Amino acid sequence: MERITITIDDDLLTEVDTLVAARGYTSRSEAIREMLREAAKRVHLSDGAAPCMATLTYVYSRGLRDLPQRLVDTQHEHHDLGIASTHVHLDNDDCLEVAILRGPAEALRRHSDELTAQRGVRHAYLHLIPVPGERHVRSRRAHTQRHGSR
Ligand code: NI
């Protein structure tokens, strides 16, 4: 293990200490190592062609020009990636959507960026979940054996 020195502003350091206390890390170093591992995992995963399931969550302003229509158009353009989506009217101005997606990690990342880079979209979060193809095929077979094919 190597010792490095990082520069961090006071506000962010306060956030780190809050996380250390809340999550029960033994030190700032442990907390930062864990966050870096998580970030690295997300970057590696989203770069590849690995088959994934994903949830994409975001909030958008429904009154902003043609934003709602543009979001729907983008989803239709990539209908092959979409499995389901849920829409909640948060208040008079804002909507919350959760989309469940399936496809290669990189395609999901691009689709997510396309949706969430629009002005008026906030609180966007893409959660990628790797689904090894082999395991998926096997579980479908097991599912068919249990329930029969219809
Ligand atoms: Ni709504």
Short mmCIF file of N, CA and C and ligand atoms in Angstrom, two decimals:
data_model
loop_
_atom_site.label_atom_id
_atom_site.label_comp_id
_atom_site.label_asym_id
_atom_site.label_seq_id
_atom_site.Cartn_x
_atom_site.Cartn_y
_atom_site.Cartn_z
N MET A 1 0.85 -1.19 0.00
CA MET A 1 0.00 0.00 0.00
C MET A 1 0.89 1.24 0.00
N GLU A 2 0.48 2.24 -0.78
CA GLU A 2 1.26 3.48 -0.84
C GLU A 2 0.54 4.61 -0.15
N ARG A 3 1.30 5.54 0.38
CA ARG A 3 0.70 6.71 1.01
C ARG A 3 0.73 7.86 0.01
N ILE A 4 -0.42 8.49 -0.23
CA ILE A 4 -0.46 9.64 -1.13
C ILE A 4 -1.04 10.83 -0.37
N THR A 5 -0.80 12.01 -0.90
CA THR A 5 -1.36 13.22 -0.30
C THR A 5 -2.38 13.79 -1.26
N ILE A 6 -3.58 14.09 -0.79
CA ILE A 6 -4.56 14.72 -1.66
C ILE A 6 -4.98 16.05 -1.04
N THR A 7 -5.42 16.96 -1.91
CA THR A 7 -5.91 18.26 -1.46
C THR A 7 -7.43 18.25 -1.59
N ILE A 8 -8.11 18.69 -0.56
CA ILE A 8 -9.57 18.59 -0.55
C ILE A 8 -10.10 19.81 0.21
N ASP A 9 -11.19 20.41 -0.30
CA ASP A 9 -11.68 21.61 0.38
C ASP A 9 -12.44 21.24 1.67
N ASP A 10 -12.58 22.22 2.56
CA ASP A 10 -13.12 21.96 3.90
C ASP A 10 -14.52 21.34 3.86
N ASP A 11 -15.37 21.88 2.98
CA ASP A 11 -16.75 21.38 2.92
C ASP A 11 -16.78 19.91 2.54
N LEU A 12 -15.97 19.55 1.54
CA LEU A 12 -15.97 18.16 1.09
C LEU A 12 -15.39 17.24 2.17
N LEU A 13 -14.39 17.75 2.89
CA LEU A 13 -13.80 16.95 3.96
C LEU A 13 -14.83 16.71 5.08
N THR A 14 -15.66 17.72 5.34
CA THR A 14 -16.74 17.53 6.31
C THR A 14 -17.69 16.43 5.84
N GLU A 15 -17.97 16.41 4.53
CA GLU A 15 -18.83 15.36 3.97
C GLU A 15 -18.18 13.98 4.16
N VAL A 16 -16.87 13.92 3.93
CA VAL A 16 -16.16 12.65 4.10
C VAL A 16 -16.29 12.17 5.55
N ASP A 17 -16.08 13.09 6.50
CA ASP A 17 -16.15 12.71 7.92
C ASP A 17 -17.56 12.27 8.30
N THR A 18 -18.57 12.92 7.71
CA THR A 18 -19.95 12.51 7.96
C THR A 18 -20.19 11.09 7.46
N LEU A 19 -19.66 10.80 6.26
CA LEU A 19 -19.79 9.45 5.70
C LEU A 19 -19.07 8.42 6.55
N VAL A 20 -17.88 8.77 7.01
CA VAL A 20 -17.09 7.84 7.83
C VAL A 20 -17.90 7.47 9.07
N ALA A 21 -18.50 8.49 9.70
CA ALA A 21 -19.29 8.22 10.91
C ALA A 21 -20.56 7.44 10.59
N ALA A 22 -21.24 7.83 9.51
CA ALA A 22 -22.54 7.22 9.20
C ALA A 22 -22.39 5.77 8.76
N ARG A 23 -21.34 5.47 8.00
CA ARG A 23 -21.18 4.12 7.46
C ARG A 23 -20.28 3.24 8.30
N GLY A 24 -19.69 3.81 9.35
CA GLY A 24 -18.86 3.01 10.24
C GLY A 24 -17.50 2.64 9.68
N TYR A 25 -16.96 3.46 8.78
CA TYR A 25 -15.59 3.22 8.31
C TYR A 25 -14.64 3.46 9.47
N THR A 26 -13.49 2.77 9.44
CA THR A 26 -12.53 2.94 10.53
C THR A 26 -11.67 4.19 10.33
N SER A 27 -11.61 4.70 9.10
CA SER A 27 -10.77 5.88 8.84
C SER A 27 -11.23 6.57 7.55
N ARG A 28 -10.74 7.80 7.38
CA ARG A 28 -10.99 8.51 6.11
C ARG A 28 -10.41 7.70 4.95
N SER A 29 -9.22 7.14 5.16
CA SER A 29 -8.57 6.39 4.08
C SER A 29 -9.44 5.22 3.63
N GLU A 30 -10.00 4.50 4.61
CA GLU A 30 -10.83 3.35 4.24
C GLU A 30 -12.05 3.81 3.45
N ALA A 31 -12.66 4.91 3.90
CA ALA A 31 -13.85 5.43 3.21
C ALA A 31 -13.51 5.83 1.78
N ILE A 32 -12.40 6.53 1.61
CA ILE A 32 -12.02 7.00 0.27
C ILE A 32 -11.64 5.82 -0.62
N ARG A 33 -10.92 4.82 -0.06
CA ARG A 33 -10.59 3.62 -0.87
C ARG A 33 -11.86 2.94 -1.37
N GLU A 34 -12.85 2.80 -0.48
CA GLU A 34 -14.09 2.13 -0.84
C GLU A 34 -14.85 2.89 -1.93
N MET A 35 -14.89 4.23 -1.80
CA MET A 35 -15.57 5.04 -2.82
C MET A 35 -14.85 4.94 -4.16
N LEU A 36 -13.52 4.92 -4.14
CA LEU A 36 -12.76 4.81 -5.38
C LEU A 36 -13.00 3.45 -6.04
N ARG A 37 -13.07 2.37 -5.22
CA ARG A 37 -13.34 1.04 -5.78
C ARG A 37 -14.71 1.02 -6.46
N GLU A 38 -15.70 1.61 -5.81
CA GLU A 38 -17.05 1.68 -6.37
C GLU A 38 -17.05 2.45 -7.69
N ALA A 39 -16.36 3.59 -7.69
CA ALA A 39 -16.31 4.42 -8.90
C ALA A 39 -15.60 3.67 -10.03
N ALA A 40 -14.51 2.96 -9.70
CA ALA A 40 -13.77 2.22 -10.71
C ALA A 40 -14.62 1.09 -11.30
N LYS A 41 -15.40 0.43 -10.41
CA LYS A 41 -16.26 -0.66 -10.86
C LYS A 41 -17.30 -0.12 -11.86
N ARG A 42 -17.85 1.04 -11.55
CA ARG A 42 -18.86 1.63 -12.43
C ARG A 42 -18.26 2.01 -13.78
N VAL A 43 -17.04 2.56 -13.75
CA VAL A 43 -16.39 2.96 -15.00
C VAL A 43 -16.08 1.74 -15.85
N HIS A 44 -15.49 0.69 -15.25
CA HIS A 44 -15.14 -0.52 -16.00
C HIS A 44 -16.39 -1.14 -16.60
N LEU A 45 -17.45 -1.21 -15.79
CA LEU A 45 -18.67 -1.87 -16.22
C LEU A 45 -19.29 -1.13 -17.39
N SER A 46 -19.33 0.21 -17.31
CA SER A 46 -20.06 0.96 -18.33
C SER A 46 -19.27 1.07 -19.62
N ASP A 47 -18.00 0.64 -19.62
CA ASP A 47 -17.20 0.72 -20.83
C ASP A 47 -17.44 -0.46 -21.76
N GLY A 48 -17.87 -1.56 -21.21
CA GLY A 48 -17.83 -2.79 -21.98
C GLY A 48 -19.11 -3.16 -22.68
N ALA A 49 -19.09 -4.32 -23.31
CA ALA A 49 -20.25 -4.85 -24.01
C ALA A 49 -20.95 -5.88 -23.14
N ALA A 50 -20.58 -5.94 -21.86
CA ALA A 50 -21.17 -6.93 -20.96
C ALA A 50 -22.69 -6.77 -20.89
N PRO A 51 -23.45 -7.90 -20.99
CA PRO A 51 -24.90 -7.79 -20.89
C PRO A 51 -25.30 -7.33 -19.48
N CYS A 52 -26.17 -6.35 -19.44
CA CYS A 52 -26.56 -5.76 -18.16
C CYS A 52 -28.06 -5.52 -18.09
N MET A 53 -28.55 -5.49 -16.88
CA MET A 53 -29.84 -4.87 -16.57
C MET A 53 -29.48 -3.53 -15.94
N ALA A 54 -30.41 -2.58 -15.99
CA ALA A 54 -30.11 -1.29 -15.38
C ALA A 54 -31.40 -0.62 -14.94
N THR A 55 -31.27 0.19 -13.92
CA THR A 55 -32.36 1.13 -13.62
C THR A 55 -31.79 2.53 -13.83
N LEU A 56 -32.58 3.35 -14.51
CA LEU A 56 -32.21 4.74 -14.73
C LEU A 56 -33.28 5.61 -14.07
N THR A 57 -32.87 6.42 -13.14
CA THR A 57 -33.78 7.29 -12.40
C THR A 57 -33.47 8.74 -12.71
N TYR A 58 -34.49 9.55 -12.91
CA TYR A 58 -34.25 10.98 -13.09
C TYR A 58 -35.52 11.77 -12.82
N VAL A 59 -35.32 13.05 -12.54
CA VAL A 59 -36.42 13.99 -12.34
C VAL A 59 -36.33 15.03 -13.45
N TYR A 60 -37.49 15.43 -14.01
CA TYR A 60 -37.41 16.49 -15.04
C TYR A 60 -38.56 17.48 -14.89
N SER A 61 -38.31 18.67 -15.43
CA SER A 61 -39.33 19.73 -15.39
C SER A 61 -40.27 19.55 -16.57
N ARG A 62 -41.53 19.27 -16.28
CA ARG A 62 -42.45 18.94 -17.38
C ARG A 62 -42.84 20.16 -18.20
N GLY A 63 -42.65 21.38 -17.62
CA GLY A 63 -43.06 22.59 -18.32
C GLY A 63 -41.98 23.18 -19.22
N LEU A 64 -40.84 22.50 -19.30
CA LEU A 64 -39.72 23.08 -20.05
C LEU A 64 -39.84 22.76 -21.53
N ARG A 65 -40.24 23.75 -22.30
CA ARG A 65 -40.40 23.63 -23.77
C ARG A 65 -40.90 22.23 -24.14
N ASP A 66 -40.15 21.56 -25.04
CA ASP A 66 -40.61 20.26 -25.51
C ASP A 66 -39.86 19.12 -24.83
N LEU A 67 -39.37 19.36 -23.61
CA LEU A 67 -38.57 18.33 -22.92
C LEU A 67 -39.31 16.99 -22.76
N PRO A 68 -40.57 16.98 -22.26
CA PRO A 68 -41.25 15.68 -22.11
C PRO A 68 -41.31 14.92 -23.44
N GLN A 69 -41.60 15.63 -24.54
CA GLN A 69 -41.68 14.96 -25.84
C GLN A 69 -40.33 14.44 -26.29
N ARG A 70 -39.27 15.22 -26.02
CA ARG A 70 -37.93 14.78 -26.43
C ARG A 70 -37.52 13.52 -25.66
N LEU A 71 -37.89 13.47 -24.38
CA LEU A 71 -37.56 12.29 -23.57
C LEU A 71 -38.27 11.06 -24.11
N VAL A 72 -39.56 11.22 -24.43
CA VAL A 72 -40.33 10.09 -24.98
C VAL A 72 -39.75 9.66 -26.33
N ASP A 73 -39.41 10.63 -27.18
CA ASP A 73 -38.85 10.30 -28.50
C ASP A 73 -37.55 9.50 -28.34
N THR A 74 -36.69 9.94 -27.41
CA THR A 74 -35.42 9.24 -27.19
C THR A 74 -35.67 7.81 -26.73
N GLN A 75 -36.67 7.63 -25.85
CA GLN A 75 -36.97 6.29 -25.37
C GLN A 75 -37.49 5.40 -26.51
N HIS A 76 -38.29 5.99 -27.41
CA HIS A 76 -38.81 5.19 -28.53
C HIS A 76 -37.69 4.83 -29.51
N GLU A 77 -36.74 5.76 -29.70
CA GLU A 77 -35.62 5.48 -30.60
C GLU A 77 -34.81 4.28 -30.10
N HIS A 78 -34.81 4.06 -28.78
CA HIS A 78 -34.03 2.95 -28.22
C HIS A 78 -34.96 1.95 -27.52
N HIS A 79 -36.09 1.68 -28.15
CA HIS A 79 -37.09 0.78 -27.55
C HIS A 79 -36.53 -0.61 -27.30
N ASP A 80 -35.48 -0.98 -28.07
CA ASP A 80 -34.87 -2.31 -27.87
C ASP A 80 -34.19 -2.42 -26.51
N LEU A 81 -33.85 -1.27 -25.88
CA LEU A 81 -33.18 -1.30 -24.57
C LEU A 81 -34.17 -1.22 -23.42
N GLY A 82 -35.37 -0.77 -23.70
CA GLY A 82 -36.34 -0.51 -22.63
C GLY A 82 -37.17 -1.73 -22.29
N ILE A 83 -37.37 -1.98 -21.01
CA ILE A 83 -38.23 -3.07 -20.58
C ILE A 83 -39.51 -2.51 -19.98
N ALA A 84 -39.34 -1.51 -19.12
CA ALA A 84 -40.51 -0.89 -18.49
C ALA A 84 -40.11 0.47 -17.97
N SER A 85 -41.10 1.32 -17.74
CA SER A 85 -40.78 2.58 -17.07
C SER A 85 -41.97 3.00 -16.22
N THR A 86 -41.65 3.71 -15.16
CA THR A 86 -42.66 4.18 -14.22
C THR A 86 -42.56 5.69 -14.13
N HIS A 87 -43.71 6.33 -14.12
CA HIS A 87 -43.76 7.79 -14.08
C HIS A 87 -44.54 8.23 -12.84
N VAL A 88 -43.96 9.14 -12.08
CA VAL A 88 -44.65 9.68 -10.90
C VAL A 88 -44.71 11.19 -11.03
N HIS A 89 -45.89 11.78 -10.87
CA HIS A 89 -46.02 13.25 -10.89
C HIS A 89 -45.62 13.75 -9.51
N LEU A 90 -44.42 14.33 -9.39
CA LEU A 90 -43.89 14.72 -8.09
C LEU A 90 -44.66 15.89 -7.49
N ASP A 91 -44.88 16.91 -8.29
CA ASP A 91 -45.65 18.07 -7.86
C ASP A 91 -46.14 18.77 -9.12
N ASN A 92 -46.51 20.05 -9.03
CA ASN A 92 -47.03 20.74 -10.21
C ASN A 92 -46.02 20.85 -11.34
N ASP A 93 -44.73 20.86 -10.99
CA ASP A 93 -43.72 21.16 -12.00
C ASP A 93 -42.90 19.95 -12.44
N ASP A 94 -42.69 19.01 -11.52
CA ASP A 94 -41.69 17.98 -11.77
C ASP A 94 -42.25 16.56 -11.86
N CYS A 95 -41.59 15.75 -12.67
CA CYS A 95 -41.93 14.34 -12.81
C CYS A 95 -40.70 13.50 -12.47
N LEU A 96 -40.95 12.34 -11.87
CA LEU A 96 -39.90 11.37 -11.58
C LEU A 96 -40.13 10.16 -12.48
N GLU A 97 -39.08 9.71 -13.15
CA GLU A 97 -39.21 8.50 -13.96
C GLU A 97 -38.14 7.49 -13.58
N VAL A 98 -38.53 6.23 -13.57
CA VAL A 98 -37.58 5.13 -13.39
C VAL A 98 -37.75 4.21 -14.59
N ALA A 99 -36.68 4.05 -15.36
CA ALA A 99 -36.71 3.16 -16.51
C ALA A 99 -35.91 1.91 -16.19
N ILE A 100 -36.47 0.76 -16.53
CA ILE A 100 -35.73 -0.50 -16.40
C ILE A 100 -35.26 -0.89 -17.79
N LEU A 101 -33.97 -1.10 -17.91
CA LEU A 101 -33.35 -1.30 -19.22
C LEU A 101 -32.58 -2.61 -19.25
N ARG A 102 -32.38 -3.12 -20.47
CA ARG A 102 -31.52 -4.30 -20.64
C ARG A 102 -30.74 -4.17 -21.94
N GLY A 103 -29.44 -4.50 -21.89
CA GLY A 103 -28.63 -4.42 -23.10
C GLY A 103 -27.16 -4.36 -22.73
N PRO A 104 -26.30 -4.17 -23.76
CA PRO A 104 -24.87 -4.05 -23.50
C PRO A 104 -24.60 -2.81 -22.65
N ALA A 105 -23.69 -2.92 -21.70
CA ALA A 105 -23.42 -1.83 -20.75
C ALA A 105 -23.19 -0.51 -21.46
N GLU A 106 -22.38 -0.55 -22.51
CA GLU A 106 -22.02 0.69 -23.19
C GLU A 106 -23.25 1.35 -23.82
N ALA A 107 -24.13 0.53 -24.40
CA ALA A 107 -25.34 1.08 -25.03
C ALA A 107 -26.26 1.69 -23.97
N LEU A 108 -26.32 1.06 -22.81
CA LEU A 108 -27.15 1.59 -21.73
C LEU A 108 -26.58 2.91 -21.23
N ARG A 109 -25.26 2.98 -21.12
CA ARG A 109 -24.61 4.22 -20.69
C ARG A 109 -24.89 5.34 -21.68
N ARG A 110 -24.76 5.04 -22.98
CA ARG A 110 -25.00 6.08 -24.00
C ARG A 110 -26.44 6.56 -23.97
N HIS A 111 -27.38 5.61 -23.87
CA HIS A 111 -28.80 5.94 -23.83
C HIS A 111 -29.09 6.81 -22.60
N SER A 112 -28.51 6.43 -21.47
CA SER A 112 -28.69 7.19 -20.24
C SER A 112 -28.15 8.61 -20.41
N ASP A 113 -26.97 8.74 -20.99
CA ASP A 113 -26.38 10.07 -21.20
C ASP A 113 -27.27 10.92 -22.10
N GLU A 114 -27.81 10.28 -23.14
CA GLU A 114 -28.64 11.00 -24.10
C GLU A 114 -29.88 11.58 -23.40
N LEU A 115 -30.47 10.77 -22.52
CA LEU A 115 -31.67 11.22 -21.80
C LEU A 115 -31.34 12.29 -20.76
N THR A 116 -30.28 12.07 -20.02
CA THR A 116 -30.07 12.88 -18.82
C THR A 116 -29.21 14.12 -19.08
N ALA A 117 -28.61 14.22 -20.27
CA ALA A 117 -27.83 15.41 -20.58
C ALA A 117 -28.72 16.57 -20.99
N GLN A 118 -30.02 16.31 -21.18
CA GLN A 118 -30.95 17.37 -21.60
C GLN A 118 -31.12 18.38 -20.46
N ARG A 119 -31.21 19.63 -20.83
CA ARG A 119 -31.43 20.67 -19.83
C ARG A 119 -32.81 20.45 -19.20
N GLY A 120 -32.88 20.54 -17.87
CA GLY A 120 -34.16 20.32 -17.19
C GLY A 120 -34.26 18.94 -16.57
N VAL A 121 -33.26 18.06 -16.84
CA VAL A 121 -33.22 16.74 -16.22
C VAL A 121 -32.26 16.80 -15.04
N ARG A 122 -32.72 16.34 -13.87
CA ARG A 122 -31.90 16.42 -12.65
C ARG A 122 -31.92 15.09 -11.90
N HIS A 123 -31.04 14.98 -10.93
CA HIS A 123 -30.97 13.81 -10.04
C HIS A 123 -30.87 12.50 -10.83
N ALA A 124 -30.13 12.53 -11.94
CA ALA A 124 -30.05 11.33 -12.77
C ALA A 124 -29.08 10.31 -12.15
N TYR A 125 -29.49 9.05 -12.18
CA TYR A 125 -28.60 7.99 -11.68
C TYR A 125 -28.85 6.70 -12.46
N LEU A 126 -27.78 6.17 -13.04
CA LEU A 126 -27.86 4.90 -13.77
C LEU A 126 -27.21 3.82 -12.91
N HIS A 127 -27.95 2.81 -12.58
CA HIS A 127 -27.42 1.69 -11.81
C HIS A 127 -27.32 0.48 -12.73
N LEU A 128 -26.10 0.10 -13.09
CA LEU A 128 -25.87 -1.04 -13.99
C LEU A 128 -25.68 -2.31 -13.17
N ILE A 129 -26.34 -3.37 -13.59
CA ILE A 129 -26.24 -4.65 -12.90
C ILE A 129 -25.83 -5.70 -13.93
N PRO A 130 -24.62 -6.25 -13.82
CA PRO A 130 -24.17 -7.22 -14.82
C PRO A 130 -25.02 -8.49 -14.76
N VAL A 131 -25.38 -8.99 -15.95
CA VAL A 131 -26.16 -10.23 -16.04
C VAL A 131 -25.40 -11.16 -16.98
N PRO A 132 -24.56 -12.01 -16.42
CA PRO A 132 -23.79 -12.91 -17.30
C PRO A 132 -24.74 -13.69 -18.20
N GLY A 133 -24.46 -13.67 -19.52
CA GLY A 133 -25.35 -14.29 -20.50
C GLY A 133 -25.63 -15.74 -20.19
N GLU A 134 -24.58 -16.48 -19.82
CA GLU A 134 -24.73 -17.91 -19.58
C GLU A 134 -25.71 -18.17 -18.43
N ARG A 135 -25.53 -17.39 -17.37
CA ARG A 135 -26.40 -17.59 -16.21
C ARG A 135 -27.85 -17.25 -16.56
N HIS A 136 -27.99 -16.21 -17.41
CA HIS A 136 -29.33 -15.78 -17.81
C HIS A 136 -30.04 -16.89 -18.59
N VAL A 137 -29.31 -17.51 -19.55
CA VAL A 137 -29.88 -18.58 -20.36
C VAL A 137 -30.29 -19.75 -19.46
N ARG A 138 -29.39 -20.11 -18.55
CA ARG A 138 -29.67 -21.24 -17.67
C ARG A 138 -30.90 -20.97 -16.80
N SER A 139 -30.99 -19.74 -16.29
CA SER A 139 -32.13 -19.46 -15.40
C SER A 139 -33.44 -19.45 -16.17
N ARG A 140 -33.38 -19.05 -17.46
CA ARG A 140 -34.60 -19.10 -18.27
C ARG A 140 -35.05 -20.54 -18.49
N ARG A 141 -34.04 -21.41 -18.72
CA ARG A 141 -34.36 -22.82 -18.94
C ARG A 141 -35.00 -23.39 -17.66
N ALA A 142 -34.38 -23.06 -16.53
CA ALA A 142 -34.91 -23.56 -15.26
C ALA A 142 -36.33 -23.02 -15.04
N HIS A 143 -36.54 -21.79 -15.44
CA HIS A 143 -37.86 -21.18 -15.29
C HIS A 143 -38.89 -21.94 -16.14
N THR A 144 -38.50 -22.28 -17.40
CA THR A 144 -39.39 -23.01 -18.29
C THR A 144 -39.70 -24.41 -17.72
N GLN A 145 -38.65 -25.04 -17.15
CA GLN A 145 -38.87 -26.37 -16.59
C GLN A 145 -39.84 -26.34 -15.42
N ARG A 146 -39.74 -25.27 -14.63
CA ARG A 146 -40.64 -25.17 -13.46
C ARG A 146 -42.07 -24.88 -13.88
N HIS A 147 -42.22 -23.98 -14.86
CA HIS A 147 -43.57 -23.50 -15.18
C HIS A 147 -44.14 -24.05 -16.48
N GLY A 148 -43.30 -24.82 -17.24
CA GLY A 148 -43.74 -25.30 -18.54
C GLY A 148 -43.73 -24.16 -19.53
N SER A 149 -43.68 -24.47 -20.83
CA SER A 149 -43.66 -23.39 -21.82
C SER A 149 -45.08 -23.18 -22.34
N ARG A 150 -45.43 -21.91 -22.45
CA ARG A 150 -46.78 -21.58 -22.94
C ARG A 150 -46.68 -20.76 -24.20
NI NI B 1 -45.72 13.68 -14.43
#
